Amino acid sequence: MVLKSLPRIERLDLAVITLPDWHPEATNQPTAPVYGYVIVHPDGPILFDTGVGFGNDFIDEVYEPECFRLDEALGAVGIDTSSIVGVINSHLHFDHCGQNPLLYGTDVPFFVQRPEVDEVERDRFYTDQAWALPPIAQRRLIDGDFEVTEGVTILSTPGHTPGHQSVLIESAEGRVVLAGQAVWELGEFVEERATASNVFSGAYHDVAIDSVRRIKAFDAAAVFFAHCAAHRTNDSLRIAEQ
Ligand SMILES: [Zn+2]
C-alpha cells in the first residue's frame, strides 16, 4: 500500500560529536553531525533515530557530544513528543538511540531487528544498554523487511551493523528512503563503496555494498542519512528543505 502523496519529512539536528583521534575518519573531519528524522504520517508522527543521550560519562569523555534535546527538536518542527506513534532506530549504537528513554514507559512501539538486539545483549561495549533496549512490552522484534503502516516499510540494510535498517516511504508521487548509517558519507553511496570504518567487520563489507545497491534500486527522489548530507534525484518533490 502506498500513500497518495509524500508525508512531510523533517530532519532533526540531534547532536554534534567529536571524533576521537583513533577514529579512522578523524583526520578527514574532526566533528560529525547526528541527524534523526520524523515522518509526519497521517496515522501520526514516526521517529527515525533519537540521537545521543545524556549522562554517560564514557561517551561524554570520548565523543564530547553537543546534544540537543529530542523533545525540543520535535517542538521546533511543530510536533509534540506525546504524539509520536512509533520509533524506528536505524541501529542501536549510542548516537542513534540515545534519547529513546524519553518514550520508554509509554505504549509507543520500537521497531528493531532481532540481530541488533542480540548484539547489544552479547557485547556490553556495543552501546549504552539503558538507552538502546526498550522495555520488553514496547519491543517489536523483526527479521528483515516490515511494513509499519501504509507507505512506510522498514528495509533490512545490514553492513554497518548486523541489524541495521532503513525506511522506505512510498507514495503515488514518489519515494524517499531514510538510510541511517548505511554509509558514513555521501561518496560511499554514490560510488557504491563500503569503508572499513563504517562496516561491522570485514565479513560485512560485501553485505554493506549490497545494502547500498538495494536502497539505490528504489530510485528514490531523496535519500537521507544520519551523518552526512542528503542524496537527491528530484528536487521538485515536496520534501522539507534540508
Ligand atoms: Zn553506528
PDB file of C-alpha atoms and ligand atoms in Angstrom:
ATOM      1  CA  MET A   1       0.000   0.000   0.000  1.00  0.00           C
ATOM      2  CA  VAL A   2       1.317   3.429  -0.878  1.00  0.00           C
ATOM      3  CA  LEU A   3       0.203   6.881   0.194  1.00  0.00           C
ATOM      4  CA  LYS A   4      -1.373   9.342  -2.251  1.00  0.00           C
ATOM      5  CA  SER A   5       1.269  11.927  -1.507  1.00  0.00           C
ATOM      6  CA  LEU A   6       4.535  12.010   0.383  1.00  0.00           C
ATOM      7  CA  PRO A   7       4.138  12.902   4.043  1.00  0.00           C
ATOM      8  CA  ARG A   8       6.159  15.785   5.435  1.00  0.00           C
ATOM      9  CA  ILE A   9       9.578  14.535   6.477  1.00  0.00           C
ATOM     10  CA  GLU A  10      11.663  16.672   8.805  1.00  0.00           C
ATOM     11  CA  ARG A  11      15.301  16.355   9.714  1.00  0.00           C
ATOM     12  CA  LEU A  12      16.105  16.665  13.406  1.00  0.00           C
ATOM     13  CA  ASP A  13      19.561  18.008  14.245  1.00  0.00           C
ATOM     14  CA  LEU A  14      20.193  15.985  17.397  1.00  0.00           C
ATOM     15  CA  ALA A  15      23.906  16.243  18.142  1.00  0.00           C
ATOM     16  CA  VAL A  16      27.403  17.043  17.004  1.00  0.00           C
ATOM     17  CA  ILE A  17      30.038  14.544  18.068  1.00  0.00           C
ATOM     18  CA  THR A  18      33.816  14.988  18.110  1.00  0.00           C
ATOM     19  CA  LEU A  19      35.601  12.067  16.560  1.00  0.00           C
ATOM     20  CA  PRO A  20      38.359  10.715  18.827  1.00  0.00           C
ATOM     21  CA  ASP A  21      41.902  10.684  17.413  1.00  0.00           C
ATOM     22  CA  TRP A  22      41.829   6.938  16.858  1.00  0.00           C
ATOM     23  CA  HIS A  23      38.679   7.159  14.745  1.00  0.00           C
ATOM     24  CA  PRO A  24      39.580   6.438  11.103  1.00  0.00           C
ATOM     25  CA  GLU A  25      37.608   9.472   9.898  1.00  0.00           C
ATOM     26  CA  ALA A  26      39.068  11.883  12.458  1.00  0.00           C
ATOM     27  CA  THR A  27      41.737  13.215  10.123  1.00  0.00           C
ATOM     28  CA  ASN A  28      39.124  13.949   7.441  1.00  0.00           C
ATOM     29  CA  GLN A  29      36.589  15.556   9.732  1.00  0.00           C
ATOM     30  CA  PRO A  30      37.035  16.439  13.401  1.00  0.00           C
ATOM     31  CA  THR A  31      33.304  16.521  14.125  1.00  0.00           C
ATOM     32  CA  ALA A  32      30.207  14.848  12.720  1.00  0.00           C
ATOM     33  CA  PRO A  33      26.530  15.782  12.786  1.00  0.00           C
ATOM     34  CA  VAL A  34      23.941  13.350  14.118  1.00  0.00           C
ATOM     35  CA  TYR A  35      20.607  13.542  12.329  1.00  0.00           C
ATOM     36  CA  GLY A  36      17.302  11.924  13.176  1.00  0.00           C
ATOM     37  CA  TYR A  37      14.134  12.259  11.113  1.00  0.00           C
ATOM     38  CA  VAL A  38      10.419  12.393  11.694  1.00  0.00           C
ATOM     39  CA  ILE A  39       7.865  11.180   9.174  1.00  0.00           C
ATOM     40  CA  VAL A  40       4.655  13.142   9.683  1.00  0.00           C
ATOM     41  CA  HIS A  41       2.375  10.301   8.634  1.00  0.00           C
ATOM     42  CA  PRO A  42      -1.443  10.613   8.560  1.00  0.00           C
ATOM     43  CA  ASP A  43      -1.536   7.967  11.334  1.00  0.00           C
ATOM     44  CA  GLY A  44       0.791  10.081  13.487  1.00  0.00           C
ATOM     45  CA  PRO A  45       4.470  11.026  13.520  1.00  0.00           C
ATOM     46  CA  ILE A  46       7.032   8.212  13.248  1.00  0.00           C
ATOM     47  CA  LEU A  47      10.514   8.855  14.577  1.00  0.00           C
ATOM     48  CA  PHE A  48      13.690   7.559  12.930  1.00  0.00           C
ATOM     49  CA  ASP A  49      16.666   7.665  15.339  1.00  0.00           C
ATOM     50  CA  THR A  50      16.854   9.621  18.579  1.00  0.00           C
ATOM     51  CA  GLY A  51      20.428  10.976  18.730  1.00  0.00           C
ATOM     52  CA  VAL A  52      22.845  10.894  21.664  1.00  0.00           C
ATOM     53  CA  GLY A  53      21.578  10.593  25.214  1.00  0.00           C
ATOM     54  CA  PHE A  54      22.619  12.305  28.405  1.00  0.00           C
ATOM     55  CA  GLY A  55      24.702  11.215  31.382  1.00  0.00           C
ATOM     56  CA  ASN A  56      27.025   8.516  30.006  1.00  0.00           C
ATOM     57  CA  ASP A  57      30.453   9.600  31.323  1.00  0.00           C
ATOM     58  CA  PHE A  58      32.406   7.389  28.930  1.00  0.00           C
ATOM     59  CA  ILE A  59      30.629   8.723  25.846  1.00  0.00           C
ATOM     60  CA  ASP A  60      30.843  12.302  27.120  1.00  0.00           C
ATOM     61  CA  GLU A  61      34.602  11.950  27.549  1.00  0.00           C
ATOM     62  CA  VAL A  62      35.378  10.144  24.305  1.00  0.00           C
ATOM     63  CA  TYR A  63      32.977  11.861  21.882  1.00  0.00           C
ATOM     64  CA  GLU A  64      32.384  15.212  23.645  1.00  0.00           C
ATOM     65  CA  PRO A  65      28.865  15.321  22.225  1.00  0.00           C
ATOM     66  CA  GLU A  66      26.939  18.538  21.935  1.00  0.00           C
ATOM     67  CA  CYS A  67      23.443  17.139  22.385  1.00  0.00           C
ATOM     68  CA  PHE A  68      20.133  18.733  21.551  1.00  0.00           C
ATOM     69  CA  ARG A  69      17.016  17.600  23.322  1.00  0.00           C
ATOM     70  CA  LEU A  70      14.751  15.417  21.234  1.00  0.00           C
ATOM     71  CA  ASP A  71      11.563  16.991  22.568  1.00  0.00           C
ATOM     72  CA  GLU A  72      12.867  20.451  21.678  1.00  0.00           C
ATOM     73  CA  ALA A  73      13.954  19.344  18.201  1.00  0.00           C
ATOM     74  CA  LEU A  74      10.480  17.901  17.623  1.00  0.00           C
ATOM     75  CA  GLY A  75       8.867  21.030  19.037  1.00  0.00           C
ATOM     76  CA  ALA A  76      10.854  23.163  16.584  1.00  0.00           C
ATOM     77  CA  VAL A  77       9.042  21.404  13.722  1.00  0.00           C
ATOM     78  CA  GLY A  78       5.660  21.610  15.443  1.00  0.00           C
ATOM     79  CA  ILE A  79       5.484  18.090  16.845  1.00  0.00           C
ATOM     80  CA  ASP A  80       4.649  17.162  20.410  1.00  0.00           C
ATOM     81  CA  THR A  81       6.661  14.193  21.679  1.00  0.00           C
ATOM     82  CA  SER A  82       3.480  12.694  23.121  1.00  0.00           C
ATOM     83  CA  SER A  83       2.026  12.413  19.605  1.00  0.00           C
ATOM     84  CA  ILE A  84       4.764  10.033  18.341  1.00  0.00           C
ATOM     85  CA  VAL A  85       3.190   6.721  17.313  1.00  0.00           C
ATOM     86  CA  GLY A  86       6.310   4.654  16.601  1.00  0.00           C
ATOM     87  CA  VAL A  87      10.105   4.704  16.769  1.00  0.00           C
ATOM     88  CA  ILE A  88      12.468   3.066  14.298  1.00  0.00           C
ATOM     89  CA  ASN A  89      16.163   3.026  15.230  1.00  0.00           C
ATOM     90  CA  SER A  90      18.475   2.559  12.242  1.00  0.00           C
ATOM     91  CA  HIS A  91      20.670   0.622  14.675  1.00  0.00           C
ATOM     92  CA  LEU A  92      21.438   0.698  18.373  1.00  0.00           C
ATOM     93  CA  HIS A  93      24.793   2.496  18.595  1.00  0.00           C
ATOM     94  CA  PHE A  94      24.766   5.260  21.225  1.00  0.00           C
ATOM     95  CA  ASP A  95      24.290   8.094  18.737  1.00  0.00           C
ATOM     96  CA  HIS A  96      21.110   6.661  17.207  1.00  0.00           C
ATOM     97  CA  CYS A  97      19.107   5.509  20.217  1.00  0.00           C
ATOM     98  CA  GLY A  98      20.324   7.880  22.957  1.00  0.00           C
ATOM     99  CA  GLN A  99      17.020   9.584  23.658  1.00  0.00           C
ATOM    100  CA  ASN A 100      14.836   6.514  23.250  1.00  0.00           C
ATOM    101  CA  PRO A 101      14.209   6.589  27.028  1.00  0.00           C
ATOM    102  CA  LEU A 102      12.085   9.716  26.566  1.00  0.00           C
ATOM    103  CA  LEU A 103       9.425   7.331  25.234  1.00  0.00           C
ATOM    104  CA  TYR A 104      10.061   4.348  27.498  1.00  0.00           C
ATOM    105  CA  GLY A 105       7.166   3.563  29.786  1.00  0.00           C
ATOM    106  CA  THR A 106       4.610   4.605  27.159  1.00  0.00           C
ATOM    107  CA  ASP A 107       2.816   2.351  24.692  1.00  0.00           C
ATOM    108  CA  VAL A 108       4.898   3.580  21.736  1.00  0.00           C
ATOM    109  CA  PRO A 109       6.367   0.613  19.821  1.00  0.00           C
ATOM    110  CA  PHE A 110      10.096   0.449  18.976  1.00  0.00           C
ATOM    111  CA  PHE A 111      10.876  -1.456  15.787  1.00  0.00           C
ATOM    112  CA  VAL A 112      14.236  -3.184  15.855  1.00  0.00           C
ATOM    113  CA  GLN A 113      15.901  -6.066  14.035  1.00  0.00           C
ATOM    114  CA  ARG A 114      16.456  -9.150  16.133  1.00  0.00           C
ATOM    115  CA  PRO A 115      20.209  -9.410  15.281  1.00  0.00           C
ATOM    116  CA  GLU A 116      20.664  -5.837  16.529  1.00  0.00           C
ATOM    117  CA  VAL A 117      19.224  -6.632  19.946  1.00  0.00           C
ATOM    118  CA  ASP A 118      21.316  -9.813  20.015  1.00  0.00           C
ATOM    119  CA  GLU A 119      24.442  -7.702  19.507  1.00  0.00           C
ATOM    120  CA  VAL A 120      23.518  -5.287  22.314  1.00  0.00           C
ATOM    121  CA  GLU A 121      22.977  -8.203  24.666  1.00  0.00           C
ATOM    122  CA  ARG A 122      26.150 -10.018  23.551  1.00  0.00           C
ATOM    123  CA  ASP A 123      28.623  -7.128  23.818  1.00  0.00           C
ATOM    124  CA  ARG A 124      28.312  -4.693  26.686  1.00  0.00           C
ATOM    125  CA  PHE A 125      30.643  -2.235  24.933  1.00  0.00           C
ATOM    126  CA  TYR A 126      28.408  -2.101  21.851  1.00  0.00           C
ATOM    127  CA  THR A 127      26.299   0.780  23.121  1.00  0.00           C
ATOM    128  CA  ASP A 128      24.631   2.188  26.247  1.00  0.00           C
ATOM    129  CA  GLN A 129      22.225  -0.630  27.013  1.00  0.00           C
ATOM    130  CA  ALA A 130      19.908   1.545  29.077  1.00  0.00           C
ATOM    131  CA  TRP A 131      19.393   3.811  26.065  1.00  0.00           C
ATOM    132  CA  ALA A 132      19.272   1.047  23.468  1.00  0.00           C
ATOM    133  CA  LEU A 133      16.890  -1.531  24.880  1.00  0.00           C
ATOM    134  CA  PRO A 134      13.208  -0.628  25.145  1.00  0.00           C
ATOM    135  CA  PRO A 135      11.057  -2.299  27.781  1.00  0.00           C
ATOM    136  CA  ILE A 136      10.018  -5.740  26.525  1.00  0.00           C
ATOM    137  CA  ALA A 137       6.398  -4.634  26.149  1.00  0.00           C
ATOM    138  CA  GLN A 138       7.440  -1.907  23.690  1.00  0.00           C
ATOM    139  CA  ARG A 139       9.838  -4.009  21.569  1.00  0.00           C
ATOM    140  CA  ARG A 140       8.751  -5.073  18.133  1.00  0.00           C
ATOM    141  CA  LEU A 141      11.453  -7.520  17.093  1.00  0.00           C
ATOM    142  CA  ILE A 142      11.568  -8.012  13.350  1.00  0.00           C
ATOM    143  CA  ASP A 143      13.572 -10.171  10.979  1.00  0.00           C
ATOM    144  CA  GLY A 144      14.006  -8.444   7.646  1.00  0.00           C
ATOM    145  CA  ASP A 145      11.591  -6.081   5.918  1.00  0.00           C
ATOM    146  CA  PHE A 146       8.429  -4.999   7.663  1.00  0.00           C
ATOM    147  CA  GLU A 147       5.527  -2.718   6.689  1.00  0.00           C
ATOM    148  CA  VAL A 148       4.920  -0.436   9.669  1.00  0.00           C
ATOM    149  CA  THR A 149       1.915   1.309   8.187  1.00  0.00           C
ATOM    150  CA  GLU A 150       0.600   2.444   4.820  1.00  0.00           C
ATOM    151  CA  GLY A 151       3.536   3.680   2.742  1.00  0.00           C
ATOM    152  CA  VAL A 152       6.166   3.137   5.442  1.00  0.00           C
ATOM    153  CA  THR A 153       8.296  -0.004   5.189  1.00  0.00           C
ATOM    154  CA  ILE A 154      11.388  -0.942   7.169  1.00  0.00           C
ATOM    155  CA  LEU A 155      14.151  -2.303   4.921  1.00  0.00           C
ATOM    156  CA  SER A 156      16.786  -4.616   6.285  1.00  0.00           C
ATOM    157  CA  THR A 157      20.111  -2.988   5.289  1.00  0.00           C
ATOM    158  CA  PRO A 158      22.869  -4.730   7.275  1.00  0.00           C
ATOM    159  CA  GLY A 159      26.519  -3.807   6.931  1.00  0.00           C
ATOM    160  CA  HIS A 160      27.286  -1.011   9.365  1.00  0.00           C
ATOM    161  CA  THR A 161      25.828  -3.324  11.993  1.00  0.00           C
ATOM    162  CA  PRO A 162      24.241  -6.792  11.755  1.00  0.00           C
ATOM    163  CA  GLY A 163      20.749  -5.372  12.273  1.00  0.00           C
ATOM    164  CA  HIS A 164      20.991  -2.016  10.524  1.00  0.00           C
ATOM    165  CA  GLN A 165      17.704  -0.958   8.941  1.00  0.00           C
ATOM    166  CA  SER A 166      16.438   1.831   6.699  1.00  0.00           C
ATOM    167  CA  VAL A 167      12.947   3.152   5.984  1.00  0.00           C
ATOM    168  CA  LEU A 168      11.216   3.361   2.610  1.00  0.00           C
ATOM    169  CA  ILE A 169       8.412   5.915   2.315  1.00  0.00           C
ATOM    170  CA  GLU A 170       6.273   5.307  -0.761  1.00  0.00           C
ATOM    171  CA  SER A 171       3.629   7.480  -2.321  1.00  0.00           C
ATOM    172  CA  ALA A 172       1.947   7.787  -5.693  1.00  0.00           C
ATOM    173  CA  GLU A 173       4.151  10.819  -6.353  1.00  0.00           C
ATOM    174  CA  GLY A 174       7.476   9.245  -5.430  1.00  0.00           C
ATOM    175  CA  ARG A 175       9.651   7.577  -2.839  1.00  0.00           C
ATOM    176  CA  VAL A 176      12.048   8.670  -0.136  1.00  0.00           C
ATOM    177  CA  VAL A 177      14.476   6.493   1.817  1.00  0.00           C
ATOM    178  CA  LEU A 178      15.832   7.212   5.279  1.00  0.00           C
ATOM    179  CA  ALA A 179      19.096   5.289   5.123  1.00  0.00           C
ATOM    180  CA  GLY A 180      20.625   5.959   8.539  1.00  0.00           C
ATOM    181  CA  GLN A 181      24.265   4.949   8.625  1.00  0.00           C
ATOM    182  CA  ALA A 182      24.139   2.583   5.657  1.00  0.00           C
ATOM    183  CA  VAL A 183      27.016   4.830   4.601  1.00  0.00           C
ATOM    184  CA  TRP A 184      29.133   7.292   6.566  1.00  0.00           C
ATOM    185  CA  GLU A 185      29.463   9.855   3.808  1.00  0.00           C
ATOM    186  CA  LEU A 186      27.650  10.530   0.559  1.00  0.00           C
ATOM    187  CA  GLY A 187      30.517   9.465  -1.713  1.00  0.00           C
ATOM    188  CA  GLU A 188      30.191   5.893  -0.473  1.00  0.00           C
ATOM    189  CA  PHE A 189      26.569   5.862  -1.563  1.00  0.00           C
ATOM    190  CA  VAL A 190      27.126   7.474  -4.943  1.00  0.00           C
ATOM    191  CA  GLU A 191      30.112   5.250  -5.759  1.00  0.00           C
ATOM    192  CA  GLU A 192      28.753   2.111  -4.047  1.00  0.00           C
ATOM    193  CA  ARG A 193      31.720   1.766  -1.719  1.00  0.00           C
ATOM    194  CA  ALA A 194      31.931   0.455   1.840  1.00  0.00           C
ATOM    195  CA  THR A 195      34.730   1.784   4.034  1.00  0.00           C
ATOM    196  CA  ALA A 196      36.229  -0.448   6.702  1.00  0.00           C
ATOM    197  CA  SER A 197      35.485   2.156   9.364  1.00  0.00           C
ATOM    198  CA  ASN A 198      31.764   2.050   8.573  1.00  0.00           C
ATOM    199  CA  VAL A 199      31.242  -1.700   8.363  1.00  0.00           C
ATOM    200  CA  PHE A 200      30.742  -4.024  11.291  1.00  0.00           C
ATOM    201  CA  SER A 201      33.618  -6.315  10.291  1.00  0.00           C
ATOM    202  CA  GLY A 202      35.385  -7.484   7.167  1.00  0.00           C
ATOM    203  CA  ALA A 203      32.730 -10.148   6.768  1.00  0.00           C
ATOM    204  CA  TYR A 204      30.142  -7.398   6.302  1.00  0.00           C
ATOM    205  CA  HIS A 205      31.930  -5.489   3.522  1.00  0.00           C
ATOM    206  CA  ASP A 206      30.012  -7.031   0.630  1.00  0.00           C
ATOM    207  CA  VAL A 207      26.794  -7.059   2.645  1.00  0.00           C
ATOM    208  CA  ALA A 208      27.140  -3.307   3.159  1.00  0.00           C
ATOM    209  CA  ILE A 209      27.543  -2.704  -0.572  1.00  0.00           C
ATOM    210  CA  ASP A 210      24.541  -4.932  -1.279  1.00  0.00           C
ATOM    211  CA  SER A 211      22.522  -2.768   1.117  1.00  0.00           C
ATOM    212  CA  VAL A 212      23.573   0.423  -0.681  1.00  0.00           C
ATOM    213  CA  ARG A 213      22.599  -1.104  -4.027  1.00  0.00           C
ATOM    214  CA  ARG A 214      19.311  -2.240  -2.561  1.00  0.00           C
ATOM    215  CA  ILE A 215      18.500   1.297  -1.422  1.00  0.00           C
ATOM    216  CA  LYS A 216      19.528   2.771  -4.774  1.00  0.00           C
ATOM    217  CA  ALA A 217      17.313   0.303  -6.647  1.00  0.00           C
ATOM    218  CA  PHE A 218      14.214   2.022  -5.231  1.00  0.00           C
ATOM    219  CA  ASP A 219      15.137   5.058  -7.335  1.00  0.00           C
ATOM    220  CA  ALA A 220      14.011   7.375  -4.562  1.00  0.00           C
ATOM    221  CA  ALA A 221      13.668  11.106  -5.107  1.00  0.00           C
ATOM    222  CA  ALA A 222      15.764  11.637  -1.999  1.00  0.00           C
ATOM    223  CA  VAL A 223      17.824   9.523   0.362  1.00  0.00           C
ATOM    224  CA  PHE A 224      18.642  10.903   3.798  1.00  0.00           C
ATOM    225  CA  PHE A 225      21.498   9.803   6.063  1.00  0.00           C
ATOM    226  CA  ALA A 226      22.464  10.001   9.728  1.00  0.00           C
ATOM    227  CA  HIS A 227      25.867  11.671   9.458  1.00  0.00           C
ATOM    228  CA  CYS A 228      26.062  13.367   6.054  1.00  0.00           C
ATOM    229  CA  ALA A 229      24.137  15.390   3.508  1.00  0.00           C
ATOM    230  CA  ALA A 230      21.187  14.014   1.549  1.00  0.00           C
ATOM    231  CA  HIS A 231      21.257  12.482  -1.916  1.00  0.00           C
ATOM    232  CA  ARG A 232      18.608  13.881  -4.231  1.00  0.00           C
ATOM    233  CA  THR A 233      17.413  12.862  -7.656  1.00  0.00           C
ATOM    234  CA  ASN A 234      14.300  15.014  -7.861  1.00  0.00           C
ATOM    235  CA  ASP A 235      14.064  18.385  -6.174  1.00  0.00           C
ATOM    236  CA  SER A 236      10.521  19.031  -7.308  1.00  0.00           C
ATOM    237  CA  LEU A 237       9.039  16.780  -4.649  1.00  0.00           C
ATOM    238  CA  ARG A 238       7.675  18.451  -1.566  1.00  0.00           C
ATOM    239  CA  ILE A 239      10.283  17.402   0.905  1.00  0.00           C
ATOM    240  CA  ALA A 240      11.271  19.527   3.841  1.00  0.00           C
ATOM    241  CA  GLU A 241      14.321  21.626   2.977  1.00  0.00           C
ATOM    242  CA  GLN A 242      17.388  20.012   4.457  1.00  0.00           C
TER     243      GLN A 242
HETATM  244 ZN    ZN B   1      26.708   3.337  14.225  1.00  0.00          ZN
END
